[in-house]
Amino acid sequence: MQRRQFIAGALATTAGATTTTASPESVTTEITALLRETEKLWDAQDTALLRELWDQDDSEPFYLAGEQDDWLVGWEALNSYLAPKQGPKITQAIRVRFYNIRARLLAPDLAFAAYWMRTDMKLVFQPKPFASDNRVSAVFRRKPEGWRYLAYTEAFQAPNMYINHLMEKDVAEDYQTFFDEVEKRK
């Protein structure tokens, strides 16, 4: 019985240590501010600048972009992705926008966020620009300068879901009115 009481007390103390009065709305607002900074850096077309938004004290950042086969783990891998050595330029212009952002505290200095990322880009070898909407999740650490990334994941939808969403977006704006009229006649 004593062991059980000790464990319960330890868990209560640990739980109390990680609670905070920050509301989910305020955490989401703070994380959104970092995501807006991220958008500005993407717009600058210099991905090396994105490294400034990561926790430089973290020994092992994790990064997974949608086009990658596997995780980039550690600073060497992250730096080589965000600031590649000179080579042929593939991306002519890229614009990133984040939306439907939801965040929550995991601890006073740790937060998790789930959101969507809209990417519009033009590649050198493609005649026209293209776009995608992807799910993103990330873990952040609160630093004196604000929230900073620790882990970042882009998750494409399954191909059938993605194609369905593309087809749904392509429906003419006035189709719903037409559909409603047809339904009334039945």
Short mmCIF file of C-alpha atoms in Angstrom, two decimals, residues 3-176:
data_model
loop_
_atom_site.label_atom_id
_atom_site.label_comp_id
_atom_site.label_asym_id
_atom_site.label_seq_id
_atom_site.Cartn_x
_atom_site.Cartn_y
_atom_site.Cartn_z
CA ARG A 3 4.35 1.92 -2.67
CA ARG A 4 1.00 2.64 -4.34
CA GLN A 5 0.57 5.84 -2.28
CA PHE A 6 4.13 6.93 -3.16
CA ILE A 7 3.53 6.37 -6.89
CA ALA A 8 0.19 8.20 -6.78
CA GLY A 9 1.84 11.12 -4.97
CA ALA A 10 4.71 11.21 -7.47
CA LEU A 11 2.29 11.19 -10.39
CA ALA A 12 0.24 13.99 -8.84
CA THR A 13 3.42 16.06 -8.32
CA THR A 14 4.57 15.43 -11.89
CA ALA A 15 1.15 16.27 -13.26
CA GLY A 16 1.08 19.47 -11.22
CA ALA A 17 4.50 20.46 -12.54
CA THR A 18 3.35 20.34 -16.16
CA THR A 19 0.07 22.19 -15.81
CA THR A 20 -0.17 25.81 -16.76
CA THR A 21 -2.81 28.48 -16.91
CA ALA A 22 -2.22 29.17 -20.61
CA SER A 23 -5.40 28.67 -22.58
CA PRO A 24 -5.44 26.62 -25.77
CA GLU A 25 -6.39 29.84 -27.60
CA SER A 26 -3.32 31.71 -26.33
CA VAL A 27 -0.99 28.82 -27.20
CA THR A 28 -2.54 28.62 -30.66
CA THR A 29 -2.09 32.39 -31.08
CA GLU A 30 1.58 32.14 -30.09
CA ILE A 31 2.26 29.17 -32.37
CA THR A 32 0.40 30.93 -35.19
CA ALA A 33 2.80 33.87 -34.82
CA LEU A 34 5.74 31.50 -35.39
CA LEU A 35 3.98 29.97 -38.40
CA ARG A 36 3.49 33.47 -39.88
CA GLU A 37 7.25 34.05 -39.45
CA THR A 38 7.81 30.72 -41.21
CA GLU A 39 5.63 31.85 -44.13
CA LYS A 40 7.65 35.06 -44.49
CA LEU A 41 10.89 33.12 -44.63
CA TRP A 42 9.49 30.76 -47.27
CA ASP A 43 8.39 33.83 -49.26
CA ALA A 44 11.98 35.12 -49.10
CA GLN A 45 12.98 32.03 -51.16
CA ASP A 46 15.96 31.38 -48.86
CA THR A 47 15.21 28.17 -46.96
CA ALA A 48 18.47 28.46 -44.98
CA LEU A 49 16.77 31.23 -42.99
CA LEU A 50 14.24 28.67 -41.68
CA ARG A 51 16.95 27.19 -39.45
CA GLU A 52 16.65 30.30 -37.26
CA LEU A 53 13.18 29.16 -36.20
CA TRP A 54 14.45 25.89 -34.76
CA ASP A 55 15.61 25.35 -31.17
CA GLN A 56 19.36 25.67 -31.64
CA ASP A 57 19.94 24.06 -28.23
CA ASP A 58 18.15 20.87 -29.23
CA SER A 59 20.63 18.14 -30.08
CA GLU A 60 18.39 16.13 -32.41
CA PRO A 61 15.77 17.91 -34.52
CA PHE A 62 13.39 15.75 -36.58
CA TYR A 63 12.09 16.86 -39.99
CA LEU A 64 9.93 15.09 -42.55
CA ALA A 65 8.78 16.95 -45.66
CA GLY A 66 6.12 15.36 -47.81
CA GLU A 67 8.54 14.59 -50.65
CA GLN A 68 11.08 12.83 -48.42
CA ASP A 69 11.32 9.05 -48.14
CA ASP A 70 12.49 9.09 -44.54
CA TRP A 71 13.07 11.37 -41.57
CA LEU A 72 15.92 13.84 -41.43
CA VAL A 73 17.32 13.52 -37.92
CA GLY A 74 19.96 15.79 -36.42
CA TRP A 75 21.48 19.11 -37.40
CA GLU A 76 23.69 17.80 -40.19
CA ALA A 77 20.69 16.33 -42.01
CA LEU A 78 18.43 19.34 -41.34
CA ASN A 79 21.12 21.81 -42.46
CA SER A 80 21.78 19.88 -45.67
CA TYR A 81 18.04 19.97 -46.48
CA LEU A 82 17.33 23.61 -45.58
CA ALA A 83 20.67 25.00 -46.80
CA PRO A 84 21.83 22.64 -49.56
CA LYS A 85 25.24 23.11 -51.07
CA GLN A 86 25.27 24.79 -54.46
CA GLY A 87 23.79 22.71 -57.21
CA PRO A 88 21.15 23.04 -59.88
CA LYS A 89 18.21 25.16 -58.76
CA ILE A 90 14.98 23.16 -58.94
CA THR A 91 12.43 25.49 -57.33
CA GLN A 92 11.80 28.79 -59.10
CA ALA A 93 9.33 30.12 -56.53
CA ILE A 94 7.47 28.65 -53.58
CA ARG A 95 4.79 30.12 -51.37
CA VAL A 96 3.65 28.43 -48.14
CA ARG A 97 0.57 29.29 -46.09
CA PHE A 98 -0.61 27.62 -42.88
CA TYR A 99 -4.27 27.39 -41.85
CA ASN A 100 -6.69 25.60 -39.49
CA ILE A 101 -4.05 25.79 -36.76
CA ARG A 102 -4.72 24.04 -33.44
CA ALA A 103 -2.19 23.85 -30.63
CA ARG A 104 -1.93 22.63 -27.07
CA LEU A 105 0.65 22.64 -24.32
CA LEU A 106 2.38 19.38 -23.49
CA ALA A 107 4.37 21.03 -20.70
CA PRO A 108 5.02 24.67 -19.78
CA ASP A 109 7.79 24.87 -22.38
CA LEU A 110 6.54 22.29 -24.92
CA ALA A 111 3.64 22.52 -27.35
CA PHE A 112 2.13 20.39 -30.09
CA ALA A 113 0.30 21.80 -33.10
CA ALA A 114 -1.71 20.25 -35.92
CA TYR A 115 -2.49 22.35 -38.98
CA TRP A 116 -2.71 22.46 -42.77
CA MET A 117 -0.11 23.79 -45.16
CA ARG A 118 -0.94 25.21 -48.60
CA THR A 119 2.04 25.13 -50.97
CA ASP A 120 2.03 26.84 -54.36
CA MET A 121 5.22 26.41 -56.37
CA LYS A 122 6.83 26.50 -59.78
CA LEU A 123 9.65 24.06 -60.56
CA VAL A 124 12.23 24.61 -63.28
CA PHE A 125 11.34 21.44 -65.17
CA GLN A 126 7.55 21.87 -65.10
CA PRO A 127 5.81 24.28 -67.48
CA LYS A 128 3.11 25.34 -64.99
CA PRO A 129 2.94 25.94 -61.26
CA PHE A 130 1.18 23.42 -59.04
CA ALA A 131 -0.18 23.36 -55.51
CA SER A 132 -0.95 21.01 -52.66
CA ASP A 133 -2.65 21.08 -49.28
CA ASN A 134 -0.96 18.89 -46.68
CA ARG A 135 -1.49 18.03 -43.05
CA VAL A 136 1.30 19.09 -40.71
CA SER A 137 2.11 18.33 -37.10
CA ALA A 138 4.95 19.80 -35.10
CA VAL A 139 6.39 19.95 -31.61
CA PHE A 140 7.73 23.28 -30.31
CA ARG A 141 9.83 24.47 -27.37
CA ARG A 142 9.28 27.85 -25.71
CA LYS A 143 12.52 29.84 -25.72
CA PRO A 144 13.24 33.43 -24.59
CA GLU A 145 12.84 34.52 -28.23
CA GLY A 146 9.52 32.65 -28.58
CA TRP A 147 8.40 29.21 -29.74
CA ARG A 148 10.89 27.19 -31.81
CA TYR A 149 10.52 23.95 -33.78
CA LEU A 150 11.79 20.63 -32.36
CA ALA A 151 10.05 18.19 -34.72
CA TYR A 152 8.11 18.78 -37.93
CA THR A 153 6.07 16.41 -40.12
CA GLU A 154 4.18 16.94 -43.37
CA ALA A 155 1.67 14.22 -44.17
CA PHE A 156 0.18 13.93 -47.63
CA GLN A 157 -3.27 12.45 -47.84
CA ALA A 158 -3.80 9.03 -49.36
CA PRO A 159 -3.95 9.41 -53.17
CA ASN A 160 -7.65 8.53 -53.43
CA MET A 161 -8.60 11.11 -50.77
CA TYR A 162 -6.41 13.75 -52.38
CA ILE A 163 -7.87 13.16 -55.87
CA ASN A 164 -11.41 13.29 -54.46
CA HIS A 165 -10.67 16.64 -52.79
CA LEU A 166 -9.21 17.99 -56.04
CA MET A 167 -12.33 16.93 -57.95
CA GLU A 168 -14.55 18.50 -55.29
CA LYS A 169 -12.62 21.80 -55.53
CA ASP A 170 -13.13 21.77 -59.30
CA VAL A 171 -16.94 21.82 -59.11
CA ALA A 172 -18.41 25.04 -60.54
CA GLU A 173 -19.49 27.56 -57.89
CA ASP A 174 -23.07 27.68 -59.19
CA TYR A 175 -23.49 23.89 -59.22
CA GLN A 176 -25.09 23.75 -55.73
#
